[in-house]
Short mmCIF file of C-alpha atoms in Angstrom, two decimals:
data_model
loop_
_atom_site.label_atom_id
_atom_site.label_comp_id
_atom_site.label_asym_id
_atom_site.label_seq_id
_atom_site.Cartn_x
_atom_site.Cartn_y
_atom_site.Cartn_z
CA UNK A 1016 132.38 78.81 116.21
CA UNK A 1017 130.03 77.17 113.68
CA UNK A 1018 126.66 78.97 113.95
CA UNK A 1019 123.77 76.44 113.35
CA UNK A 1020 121.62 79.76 112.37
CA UNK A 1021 121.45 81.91 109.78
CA UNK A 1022 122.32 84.85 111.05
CA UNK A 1023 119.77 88.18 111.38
CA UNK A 1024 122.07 91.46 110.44
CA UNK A 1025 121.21 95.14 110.24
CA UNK A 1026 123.00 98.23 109.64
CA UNK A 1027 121.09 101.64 110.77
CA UNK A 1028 120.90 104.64 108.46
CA UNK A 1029 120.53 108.43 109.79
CA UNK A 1030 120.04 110.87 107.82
CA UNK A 1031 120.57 114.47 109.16
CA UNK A 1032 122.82 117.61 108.78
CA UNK A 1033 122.11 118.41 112.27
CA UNK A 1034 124.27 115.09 113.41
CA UNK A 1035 127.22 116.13 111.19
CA UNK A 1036 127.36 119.40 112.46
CA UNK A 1037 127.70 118.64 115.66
CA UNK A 1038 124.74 120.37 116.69
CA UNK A 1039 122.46 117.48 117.79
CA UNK A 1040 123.79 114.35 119.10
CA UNK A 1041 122.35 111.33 117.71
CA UNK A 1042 120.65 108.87 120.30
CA UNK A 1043 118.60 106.90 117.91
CA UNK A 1044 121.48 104.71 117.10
CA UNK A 1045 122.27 103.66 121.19
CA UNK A 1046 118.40 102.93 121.49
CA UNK A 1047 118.05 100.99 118.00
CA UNK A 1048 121.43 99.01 118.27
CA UNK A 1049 120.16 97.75 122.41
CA UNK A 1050 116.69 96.96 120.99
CA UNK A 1051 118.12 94.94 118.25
CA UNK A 1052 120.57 93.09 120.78
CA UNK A 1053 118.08 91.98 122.53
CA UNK A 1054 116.27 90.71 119.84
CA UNK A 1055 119.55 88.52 118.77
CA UNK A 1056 119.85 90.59 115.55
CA UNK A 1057 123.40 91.76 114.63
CA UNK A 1058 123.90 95.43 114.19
CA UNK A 1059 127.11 95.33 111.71
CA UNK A 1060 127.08 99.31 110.60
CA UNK A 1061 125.63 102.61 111.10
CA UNK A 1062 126.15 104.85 108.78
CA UNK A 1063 125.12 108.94 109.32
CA UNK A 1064 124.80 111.05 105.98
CA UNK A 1065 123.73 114.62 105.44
CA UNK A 1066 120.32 115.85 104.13
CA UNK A 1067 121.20 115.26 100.48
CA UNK A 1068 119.34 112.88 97.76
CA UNK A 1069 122.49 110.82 96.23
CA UNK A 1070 124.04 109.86 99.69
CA UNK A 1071 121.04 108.72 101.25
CA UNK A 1072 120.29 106.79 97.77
CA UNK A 1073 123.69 105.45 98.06
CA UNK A 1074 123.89 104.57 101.41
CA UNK A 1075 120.36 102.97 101.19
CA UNK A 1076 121.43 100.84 98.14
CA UNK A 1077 124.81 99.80 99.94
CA UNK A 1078 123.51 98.88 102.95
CA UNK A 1079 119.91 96.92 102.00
CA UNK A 1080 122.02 94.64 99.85
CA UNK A 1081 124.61 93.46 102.54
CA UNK A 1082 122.16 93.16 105.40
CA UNK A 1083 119.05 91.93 106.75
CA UNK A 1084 117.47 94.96 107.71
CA UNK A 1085 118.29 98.80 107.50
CA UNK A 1086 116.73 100.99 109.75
CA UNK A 1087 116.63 104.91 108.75
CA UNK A 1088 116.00 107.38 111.24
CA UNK A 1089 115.32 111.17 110.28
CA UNK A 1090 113.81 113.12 106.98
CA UNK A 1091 110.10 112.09 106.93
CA UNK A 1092 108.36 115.74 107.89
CA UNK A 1093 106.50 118.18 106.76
CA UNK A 1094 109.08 120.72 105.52
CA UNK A 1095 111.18 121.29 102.47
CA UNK A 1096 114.38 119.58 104.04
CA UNK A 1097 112.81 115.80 104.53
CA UNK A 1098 113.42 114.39 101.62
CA UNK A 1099 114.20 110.59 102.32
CA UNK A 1100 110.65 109.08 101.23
CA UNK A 1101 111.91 110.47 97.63
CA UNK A 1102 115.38 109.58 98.29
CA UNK A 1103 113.69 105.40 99.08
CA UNK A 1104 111.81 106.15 96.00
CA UNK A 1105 114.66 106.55 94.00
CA UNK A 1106 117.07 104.09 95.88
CA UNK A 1107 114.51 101.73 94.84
CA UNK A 1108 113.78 102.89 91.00
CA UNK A 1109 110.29 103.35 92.52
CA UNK A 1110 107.13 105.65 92.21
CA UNK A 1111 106.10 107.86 95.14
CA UNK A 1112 102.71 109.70 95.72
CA UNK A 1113 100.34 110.48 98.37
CA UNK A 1114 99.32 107.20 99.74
CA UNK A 1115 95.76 107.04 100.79
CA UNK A 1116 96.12 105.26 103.80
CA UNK A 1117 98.54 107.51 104.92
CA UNK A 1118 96.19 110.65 104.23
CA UNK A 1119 93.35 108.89 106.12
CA UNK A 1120 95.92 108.44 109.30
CA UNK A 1121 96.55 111.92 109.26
CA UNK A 1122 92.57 112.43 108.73
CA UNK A 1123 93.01 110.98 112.43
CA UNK A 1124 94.97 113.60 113.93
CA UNK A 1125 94.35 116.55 111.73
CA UNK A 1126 90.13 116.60 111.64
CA UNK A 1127 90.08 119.87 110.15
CA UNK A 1128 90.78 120.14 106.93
CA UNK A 1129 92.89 123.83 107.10
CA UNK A 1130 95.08 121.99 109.15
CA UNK A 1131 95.82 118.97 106.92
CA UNK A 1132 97.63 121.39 104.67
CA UNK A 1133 99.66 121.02 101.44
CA UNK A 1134 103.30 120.67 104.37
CA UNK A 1135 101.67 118.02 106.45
CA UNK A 1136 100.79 116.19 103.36
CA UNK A 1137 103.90 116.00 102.24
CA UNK A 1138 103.87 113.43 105.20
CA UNK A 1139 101.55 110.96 103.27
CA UNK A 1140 103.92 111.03 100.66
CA UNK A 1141 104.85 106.83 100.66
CA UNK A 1142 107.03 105.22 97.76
CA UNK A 1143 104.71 102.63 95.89
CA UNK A 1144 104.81 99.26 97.31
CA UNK A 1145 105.99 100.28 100.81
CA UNK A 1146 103.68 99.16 104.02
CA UNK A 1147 103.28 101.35 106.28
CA UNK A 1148 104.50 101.89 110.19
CA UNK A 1149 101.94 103.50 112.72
CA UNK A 1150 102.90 106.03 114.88
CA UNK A 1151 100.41 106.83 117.55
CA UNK A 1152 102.31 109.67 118.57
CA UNK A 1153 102.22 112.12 115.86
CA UNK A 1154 100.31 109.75 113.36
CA UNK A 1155 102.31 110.52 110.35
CA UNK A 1156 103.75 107.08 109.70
CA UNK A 1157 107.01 105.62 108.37
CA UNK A 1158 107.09 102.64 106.12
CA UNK A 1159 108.87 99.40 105.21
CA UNK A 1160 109.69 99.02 101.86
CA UNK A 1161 111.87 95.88 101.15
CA UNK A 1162 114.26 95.40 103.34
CA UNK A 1163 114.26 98.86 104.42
CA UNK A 1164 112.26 100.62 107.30
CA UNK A 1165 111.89 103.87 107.39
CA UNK A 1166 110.99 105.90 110.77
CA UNK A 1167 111.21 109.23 112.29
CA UNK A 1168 113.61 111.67 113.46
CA UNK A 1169 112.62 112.88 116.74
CA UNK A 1170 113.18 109.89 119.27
CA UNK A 1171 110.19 109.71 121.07
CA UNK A 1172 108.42 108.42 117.95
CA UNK A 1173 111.08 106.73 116.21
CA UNK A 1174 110.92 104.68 119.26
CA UNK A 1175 107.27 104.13 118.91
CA UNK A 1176 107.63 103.19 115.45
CA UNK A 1177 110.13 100.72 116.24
CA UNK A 1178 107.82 99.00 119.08
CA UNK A 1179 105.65 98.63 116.00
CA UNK A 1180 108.36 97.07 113.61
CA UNK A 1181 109.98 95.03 116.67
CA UNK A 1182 107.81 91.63 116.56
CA UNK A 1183 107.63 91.96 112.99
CA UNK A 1184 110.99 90.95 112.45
CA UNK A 1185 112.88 87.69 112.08
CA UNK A 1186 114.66 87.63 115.41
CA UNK A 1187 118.36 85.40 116.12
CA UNK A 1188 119.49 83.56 118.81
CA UNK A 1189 120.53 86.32 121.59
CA UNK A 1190 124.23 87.03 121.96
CA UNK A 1191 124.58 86.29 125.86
CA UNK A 1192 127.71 88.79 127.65
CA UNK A 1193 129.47 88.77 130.53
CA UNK A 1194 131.28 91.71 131.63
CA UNK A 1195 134.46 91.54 134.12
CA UNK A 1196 136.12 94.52 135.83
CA UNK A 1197 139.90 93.89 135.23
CA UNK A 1198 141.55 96.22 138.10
CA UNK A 1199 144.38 96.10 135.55
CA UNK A 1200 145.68 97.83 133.10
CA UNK A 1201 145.01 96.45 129.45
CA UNK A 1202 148.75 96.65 128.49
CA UNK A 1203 149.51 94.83 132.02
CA UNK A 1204 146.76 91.86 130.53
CA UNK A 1205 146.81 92.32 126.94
CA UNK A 1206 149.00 88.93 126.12
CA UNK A 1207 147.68 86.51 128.60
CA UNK A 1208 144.39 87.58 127.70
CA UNK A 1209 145.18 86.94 124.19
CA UNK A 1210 145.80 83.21 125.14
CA UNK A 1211 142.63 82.85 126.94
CA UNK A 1212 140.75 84.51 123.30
CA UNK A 1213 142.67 81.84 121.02
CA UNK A 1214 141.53 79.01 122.96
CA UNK A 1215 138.08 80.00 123.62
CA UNK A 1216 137.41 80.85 119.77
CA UNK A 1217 133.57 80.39 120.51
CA UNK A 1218 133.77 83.37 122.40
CA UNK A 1219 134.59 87.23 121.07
CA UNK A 1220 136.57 88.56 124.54
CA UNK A 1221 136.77 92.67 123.94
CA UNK A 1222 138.79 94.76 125.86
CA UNK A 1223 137.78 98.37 126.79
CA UNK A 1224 140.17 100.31 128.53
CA UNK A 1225 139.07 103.46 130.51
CA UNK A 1226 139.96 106.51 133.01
CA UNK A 1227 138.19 107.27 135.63
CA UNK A 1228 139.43 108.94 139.25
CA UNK A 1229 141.30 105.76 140.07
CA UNK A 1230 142.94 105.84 136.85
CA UNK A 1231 143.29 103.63 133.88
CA UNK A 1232 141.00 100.23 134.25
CA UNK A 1233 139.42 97.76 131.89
CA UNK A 1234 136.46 95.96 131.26
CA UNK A 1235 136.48 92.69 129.41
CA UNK A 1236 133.27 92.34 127.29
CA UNK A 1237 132.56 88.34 126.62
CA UNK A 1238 129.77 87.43 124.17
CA UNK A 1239 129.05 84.36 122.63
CA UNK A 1240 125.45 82.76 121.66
CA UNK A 1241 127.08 79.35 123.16
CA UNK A 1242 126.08 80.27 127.22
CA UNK A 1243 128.12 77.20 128.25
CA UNK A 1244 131.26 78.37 126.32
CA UNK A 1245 130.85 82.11 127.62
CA UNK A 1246 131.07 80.55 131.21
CA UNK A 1247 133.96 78.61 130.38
CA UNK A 1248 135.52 81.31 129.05
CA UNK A 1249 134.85 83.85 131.68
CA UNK A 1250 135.90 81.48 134.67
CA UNK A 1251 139.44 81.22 132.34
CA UNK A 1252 139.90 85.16 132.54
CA UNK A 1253 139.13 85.36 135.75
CA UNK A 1254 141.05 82.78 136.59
CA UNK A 1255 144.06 84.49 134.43
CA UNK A 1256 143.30 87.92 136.49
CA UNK A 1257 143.92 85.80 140.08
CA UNK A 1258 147.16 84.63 138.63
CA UNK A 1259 148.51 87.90 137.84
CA UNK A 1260 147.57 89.55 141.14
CA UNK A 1261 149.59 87.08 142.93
CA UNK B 1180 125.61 130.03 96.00
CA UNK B 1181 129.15 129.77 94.95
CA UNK B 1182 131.72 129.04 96.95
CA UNK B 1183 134.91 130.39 96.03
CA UNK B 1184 136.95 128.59 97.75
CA UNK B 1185 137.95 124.75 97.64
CA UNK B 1186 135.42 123.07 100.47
CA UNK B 1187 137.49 121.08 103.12
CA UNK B 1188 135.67 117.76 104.13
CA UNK B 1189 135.40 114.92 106.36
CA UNK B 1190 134.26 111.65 107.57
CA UNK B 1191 134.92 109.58 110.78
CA UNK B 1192 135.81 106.04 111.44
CA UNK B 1193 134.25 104.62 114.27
CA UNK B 1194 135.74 101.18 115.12
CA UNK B 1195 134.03 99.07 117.36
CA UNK B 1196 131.69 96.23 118.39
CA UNK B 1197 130.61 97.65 122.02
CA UNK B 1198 129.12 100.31 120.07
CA UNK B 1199 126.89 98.59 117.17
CA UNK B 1200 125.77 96.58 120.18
CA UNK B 1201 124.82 99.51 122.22
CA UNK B 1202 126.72 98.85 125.26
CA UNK B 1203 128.61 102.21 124.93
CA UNK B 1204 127.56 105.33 123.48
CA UNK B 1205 129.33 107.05 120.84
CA UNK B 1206 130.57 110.16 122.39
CA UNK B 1207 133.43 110.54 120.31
CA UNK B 1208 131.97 111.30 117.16
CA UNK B 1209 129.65 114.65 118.11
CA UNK B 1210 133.17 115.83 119.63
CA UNK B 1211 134.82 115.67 116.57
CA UNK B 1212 131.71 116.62 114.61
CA UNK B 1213 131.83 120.24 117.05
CA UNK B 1214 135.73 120.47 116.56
CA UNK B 1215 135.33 120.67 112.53
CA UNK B 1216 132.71 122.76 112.57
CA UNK B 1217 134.70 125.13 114.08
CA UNK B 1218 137.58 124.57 111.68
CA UNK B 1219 134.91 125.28 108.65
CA UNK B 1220 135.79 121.03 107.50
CA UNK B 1221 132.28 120.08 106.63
CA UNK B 1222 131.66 116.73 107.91
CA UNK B 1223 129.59 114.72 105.27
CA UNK B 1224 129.95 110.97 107.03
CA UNK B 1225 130.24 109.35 110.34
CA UNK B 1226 130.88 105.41 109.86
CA UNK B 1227 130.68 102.77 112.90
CA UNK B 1228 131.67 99.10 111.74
CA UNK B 1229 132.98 96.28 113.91
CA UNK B 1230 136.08 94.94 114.82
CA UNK B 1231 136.75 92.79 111.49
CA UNK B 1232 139.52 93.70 109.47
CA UNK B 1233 137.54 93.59 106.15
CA UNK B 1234 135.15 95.64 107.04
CA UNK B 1235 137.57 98.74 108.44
CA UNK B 1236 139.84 98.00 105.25
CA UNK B 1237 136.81 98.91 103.04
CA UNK B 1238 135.18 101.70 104.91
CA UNK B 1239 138.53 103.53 104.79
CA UNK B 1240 139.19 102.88 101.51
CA UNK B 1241 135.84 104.24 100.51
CA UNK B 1242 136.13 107.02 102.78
CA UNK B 1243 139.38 108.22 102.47
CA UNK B 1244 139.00 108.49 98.40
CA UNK B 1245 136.13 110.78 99.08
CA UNK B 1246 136.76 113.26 101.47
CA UNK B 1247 140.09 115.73 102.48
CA UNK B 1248 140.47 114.31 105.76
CA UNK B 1249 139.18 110.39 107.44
CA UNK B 1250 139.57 110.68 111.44
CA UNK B 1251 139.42 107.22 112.86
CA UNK B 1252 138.55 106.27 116.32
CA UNK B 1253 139.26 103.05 118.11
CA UNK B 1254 141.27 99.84 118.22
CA UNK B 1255 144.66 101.14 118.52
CA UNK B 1256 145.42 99.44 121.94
CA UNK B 1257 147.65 96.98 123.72
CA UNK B 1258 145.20 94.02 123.11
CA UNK B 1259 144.27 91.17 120.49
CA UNK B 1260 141.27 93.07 119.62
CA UNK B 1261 142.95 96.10 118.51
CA UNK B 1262 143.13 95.08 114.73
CA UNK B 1263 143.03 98.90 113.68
CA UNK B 1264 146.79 99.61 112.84
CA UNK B 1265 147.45 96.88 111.01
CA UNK B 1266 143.49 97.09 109.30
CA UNK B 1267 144.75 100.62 107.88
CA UNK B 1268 148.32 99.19 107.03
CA UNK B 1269 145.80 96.52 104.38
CA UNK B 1270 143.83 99.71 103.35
CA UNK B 1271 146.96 101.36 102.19
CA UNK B 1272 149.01 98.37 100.42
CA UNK B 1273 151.88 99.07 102.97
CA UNK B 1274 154.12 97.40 105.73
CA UNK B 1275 153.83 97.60 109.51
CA UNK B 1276 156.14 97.14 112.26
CA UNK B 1277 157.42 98.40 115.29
CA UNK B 1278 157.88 101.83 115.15
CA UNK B 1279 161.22 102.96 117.03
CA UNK B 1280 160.00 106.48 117.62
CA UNK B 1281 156.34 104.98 118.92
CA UNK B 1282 158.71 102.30 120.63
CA UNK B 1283 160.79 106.16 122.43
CA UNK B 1284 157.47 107.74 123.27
CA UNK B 1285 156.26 104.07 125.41
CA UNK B 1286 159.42 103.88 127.06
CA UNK B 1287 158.71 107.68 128.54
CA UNK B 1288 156.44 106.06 130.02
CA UNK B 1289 157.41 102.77 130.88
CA UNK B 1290 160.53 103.18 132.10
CA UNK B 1291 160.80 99.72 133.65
CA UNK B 1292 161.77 97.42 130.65
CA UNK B 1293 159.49 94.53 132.51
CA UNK B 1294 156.11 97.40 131.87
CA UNK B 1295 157.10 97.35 128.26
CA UNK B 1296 155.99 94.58 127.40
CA UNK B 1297 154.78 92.09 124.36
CA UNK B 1298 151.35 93.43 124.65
CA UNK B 1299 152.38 97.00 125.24
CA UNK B 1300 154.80 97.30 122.31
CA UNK B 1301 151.81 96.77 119.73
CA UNK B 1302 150.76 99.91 119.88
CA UNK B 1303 154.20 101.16 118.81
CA UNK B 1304 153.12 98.83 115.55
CA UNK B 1305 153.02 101.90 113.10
CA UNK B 1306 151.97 101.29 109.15
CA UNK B 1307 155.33 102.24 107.12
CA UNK B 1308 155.30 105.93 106.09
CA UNK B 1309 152.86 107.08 108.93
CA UNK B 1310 153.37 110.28 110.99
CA UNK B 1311 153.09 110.14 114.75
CA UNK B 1312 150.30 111.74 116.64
CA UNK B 1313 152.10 112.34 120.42
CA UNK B 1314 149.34 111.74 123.19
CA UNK B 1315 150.16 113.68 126.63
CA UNK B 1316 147.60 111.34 128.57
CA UNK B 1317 148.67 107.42 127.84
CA UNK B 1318 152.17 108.13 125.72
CA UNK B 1319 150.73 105.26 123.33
CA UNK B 1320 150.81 107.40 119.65
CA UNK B 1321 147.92 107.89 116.76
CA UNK B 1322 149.27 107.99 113.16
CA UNK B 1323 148.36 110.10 110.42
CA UNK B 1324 148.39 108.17 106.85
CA UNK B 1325 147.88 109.85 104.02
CA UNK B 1326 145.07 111.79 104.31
CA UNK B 1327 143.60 109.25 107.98
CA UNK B 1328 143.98 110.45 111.58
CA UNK B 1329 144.11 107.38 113.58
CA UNK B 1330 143.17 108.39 117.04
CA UNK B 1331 142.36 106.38 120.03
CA UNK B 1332 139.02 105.28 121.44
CA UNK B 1333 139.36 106.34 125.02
CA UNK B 1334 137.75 110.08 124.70
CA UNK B 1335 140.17 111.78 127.07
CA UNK B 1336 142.73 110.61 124.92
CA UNK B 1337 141.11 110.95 121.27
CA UNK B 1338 140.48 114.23 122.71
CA UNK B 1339 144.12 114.86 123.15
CA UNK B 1340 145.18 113.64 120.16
CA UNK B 1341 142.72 115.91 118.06
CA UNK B 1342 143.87 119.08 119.67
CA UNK B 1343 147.71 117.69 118.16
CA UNK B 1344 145.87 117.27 114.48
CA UNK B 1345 143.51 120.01 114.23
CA UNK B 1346 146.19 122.83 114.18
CA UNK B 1347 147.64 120.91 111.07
CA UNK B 1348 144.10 120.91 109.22
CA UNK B 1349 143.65 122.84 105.93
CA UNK B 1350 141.02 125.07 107.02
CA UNK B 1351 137.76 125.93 105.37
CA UNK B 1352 135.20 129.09 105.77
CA UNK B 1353 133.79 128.47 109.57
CA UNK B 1354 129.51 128.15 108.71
CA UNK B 1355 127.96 131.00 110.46
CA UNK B 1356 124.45 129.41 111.91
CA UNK B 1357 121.55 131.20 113.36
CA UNK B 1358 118.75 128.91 115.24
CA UNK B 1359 114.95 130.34 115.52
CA UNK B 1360 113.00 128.84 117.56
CA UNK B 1361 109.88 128.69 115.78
CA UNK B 1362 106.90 128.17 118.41
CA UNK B 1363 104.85 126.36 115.74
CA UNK B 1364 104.39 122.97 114.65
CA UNK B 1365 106.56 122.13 111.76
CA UNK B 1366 103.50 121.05 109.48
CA UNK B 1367 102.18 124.87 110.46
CA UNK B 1368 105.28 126.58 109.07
CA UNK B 1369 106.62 123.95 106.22
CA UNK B 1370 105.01 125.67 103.70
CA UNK B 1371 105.91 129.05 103.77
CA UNK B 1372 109.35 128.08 105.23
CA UNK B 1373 109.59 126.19 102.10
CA UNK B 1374 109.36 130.05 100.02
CA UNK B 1375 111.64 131.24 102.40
CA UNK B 1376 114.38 128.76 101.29
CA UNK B 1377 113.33 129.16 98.01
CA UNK B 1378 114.00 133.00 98.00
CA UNK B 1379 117.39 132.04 99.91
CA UNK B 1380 119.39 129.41 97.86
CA UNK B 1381 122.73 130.37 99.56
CA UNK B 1382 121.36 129.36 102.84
CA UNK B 1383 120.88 126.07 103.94
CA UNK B 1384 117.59 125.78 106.53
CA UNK B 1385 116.64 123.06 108.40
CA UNK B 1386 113.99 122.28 109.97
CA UNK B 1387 113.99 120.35 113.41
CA UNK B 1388 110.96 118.93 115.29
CA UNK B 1389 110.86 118.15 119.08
CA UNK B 1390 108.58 117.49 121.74
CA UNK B 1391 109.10 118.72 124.97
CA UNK B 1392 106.13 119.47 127.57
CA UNK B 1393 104.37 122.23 126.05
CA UNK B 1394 104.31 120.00 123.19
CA UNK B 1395 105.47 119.80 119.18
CA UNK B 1396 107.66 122.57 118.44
CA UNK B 1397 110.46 123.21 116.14
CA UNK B 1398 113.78 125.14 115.72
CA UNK B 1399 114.49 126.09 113.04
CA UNK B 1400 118.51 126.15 112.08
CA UNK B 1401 120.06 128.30 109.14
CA UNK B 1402 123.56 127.68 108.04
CA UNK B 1403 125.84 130.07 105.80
CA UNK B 1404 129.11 130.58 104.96
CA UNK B 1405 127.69 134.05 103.34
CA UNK B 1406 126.91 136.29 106.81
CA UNK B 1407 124.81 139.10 104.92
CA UNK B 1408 123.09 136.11 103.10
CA UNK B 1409 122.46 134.65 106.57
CA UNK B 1410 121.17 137.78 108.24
CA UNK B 1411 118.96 138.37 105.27
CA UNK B 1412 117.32 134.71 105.35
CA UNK B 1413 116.93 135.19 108.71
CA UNK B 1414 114.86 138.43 109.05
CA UNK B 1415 112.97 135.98 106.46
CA UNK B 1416 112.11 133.42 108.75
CA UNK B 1417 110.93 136.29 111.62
CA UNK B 1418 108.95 137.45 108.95
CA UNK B 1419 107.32 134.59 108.30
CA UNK B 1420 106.80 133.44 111.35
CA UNK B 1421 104.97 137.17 112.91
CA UNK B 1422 102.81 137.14 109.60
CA UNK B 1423 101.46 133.16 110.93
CA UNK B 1424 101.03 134.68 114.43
CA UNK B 1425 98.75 137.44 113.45
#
């Protein structure tokens, strides 16, 4: 298919130990890749890395120079461990300090001064240059710097943040789906199906097998941005699954 | 601290498009994250990229150069979107073909010759020099390739085919972990939790925000591969955290 649009791509970045361990199981990424969906951008990658200064700087630099956008989730707290503001810093052969408006947000939340202490300053910590992403949850704020937007760990306010960054981006034309129960096997569809993918090439058909108490089944995924091709294509494997029940 | 002993890493593959668009959730991945953890493999990287050949050929080949072990998931089906087999054959400069002992272990199954067919026999397509990984649920085999497990994406059945690898694993030191739950706010404790690592190099503490109804609260996670050194850092942390209370 020849795509009249330049296309909007993103890869996500989280950075956390706890993922890799297996201890906590990372639900940013489902919430940030159906957000972004819906707003027509492509999520190509997600990448997870552990708490650690040279992978994040890595990843960071890999990924903001082959997409769009790259959302990182995780690292931004009070407490020795969050250390991806520095990590951006670097990743960016940037400064970082306290940034003032990011003190006076915590001002906000934190009205006496014993509690805005040296930890939850740390917070207010912004690489030079970056803008900066309310968070009327907890106040402390992430921040965009490039290409890059940094937000929160815990998912209640990386999901806030990402309300805020949502209508600031450049948005794509929505990839449109249709989704069709097989009551087959894939193996039992797999070549006919393959004919109705090469000659609907305007159309990606995916094929996701499962179990469940009935047994093995599959759904066929279709998504195109062209909503007259994915018809076209799904009457053609439907009409291919009549065929074969006959 | 020093670890005398050769660390055993990881990363996983995760191939597919249903995920990056969030129509499925990644389940796989905090499974296998669990299962190393247990095996003392310290899992540095968990990758998800999309059904495109280029894009799996260079996340293996970056992957498997850097850790002891790459555990893919996904893409090793029946149908035209299951590019995974011959996406690893690329990585690895080598052949692929039907595989006659893949080709035995289908026909166990299928023992109709009409069952096996066209579609079915790809996923006896097996990259030259690969070892078999035998799946008790579908028949359908992984490979191991040099140093990459290529395992299914249908959990039940990645599941299966881990519990055929893992027993082959070089082993390292299982992390001992202790979890504290703090009942403070993180930007309460991140100070003096920060003197606590300090004093306790060979333990790695992390700090973890949530919010649940009562509020912010945090637990607090410490990971060692040193016991004593655990205990120690631990009775730390208590410390700490009874001297804030008072």
């Amino acid at each position: 298919m020849t795509e009249p649009f330049e296309p909007v791509t993103a890869a996500i970045l989280v950075i956390g130990d706890e993922v890799l361990s297996g201890r906590t199981r990372d639900t940013n990424s489902g919430h940030i890749a159906t957000y972004l969906t819906g707003l027509g951008i492509d999520l190509k990658e997600i990448r997870v890395v552990s708490d650690d200064e040279a992978s994040i700087v890595e990843a960071v630099n890999a990924l903001r120079a082959r997409y769009t956008y790259v959302f990182t989730t995780g690292g931004i707290g009070p407490t020795h461990d969050d250390i991806t503001a520095d990590a951006i810093a670097m990743a960016f052969g940037v400064g970082i300090d306290h940034d003032p408006r990011a003190v006076a947000m915590l001002r906000e939340r934190f009205t006496d001064p014993a509690d805005l202490n040296e930890g939850r300053l740390r917070m207010a910590r912004i690489p030079f240059g970056a803008e900066l992403i309310a968070n009327r949850i907890s106040k402390a704020p992430g921040f965009i710097l490039g290409n890059v937007m940094v937000m929160a760990g815990v998912p209640s306010i990386m999901q806030a943040m990402l309300d805020v960054v949502g209508p600031t981006l450049k948005t794509g034309v929505v990839i449109e789906s249709a989704t069709i129960r097989a009551d087959a096997k894939e193996g039992d569809i797999a070549m006919p199906l393959a004919a109705v993918q090469r000659a609907h090439p305007g159309v990606a058909i995916g094929s996701y097998p499962y179990v469940d108490e009935t047994g093995f089944n599959t759904n066929l995924v279709l998504r195109s941005r062209d909503g007259e091709a994915l018809a076209a294509a799904a009457r053609a494997v439907k009409a291919m699954l009549s065929a074969l029940r006959k």
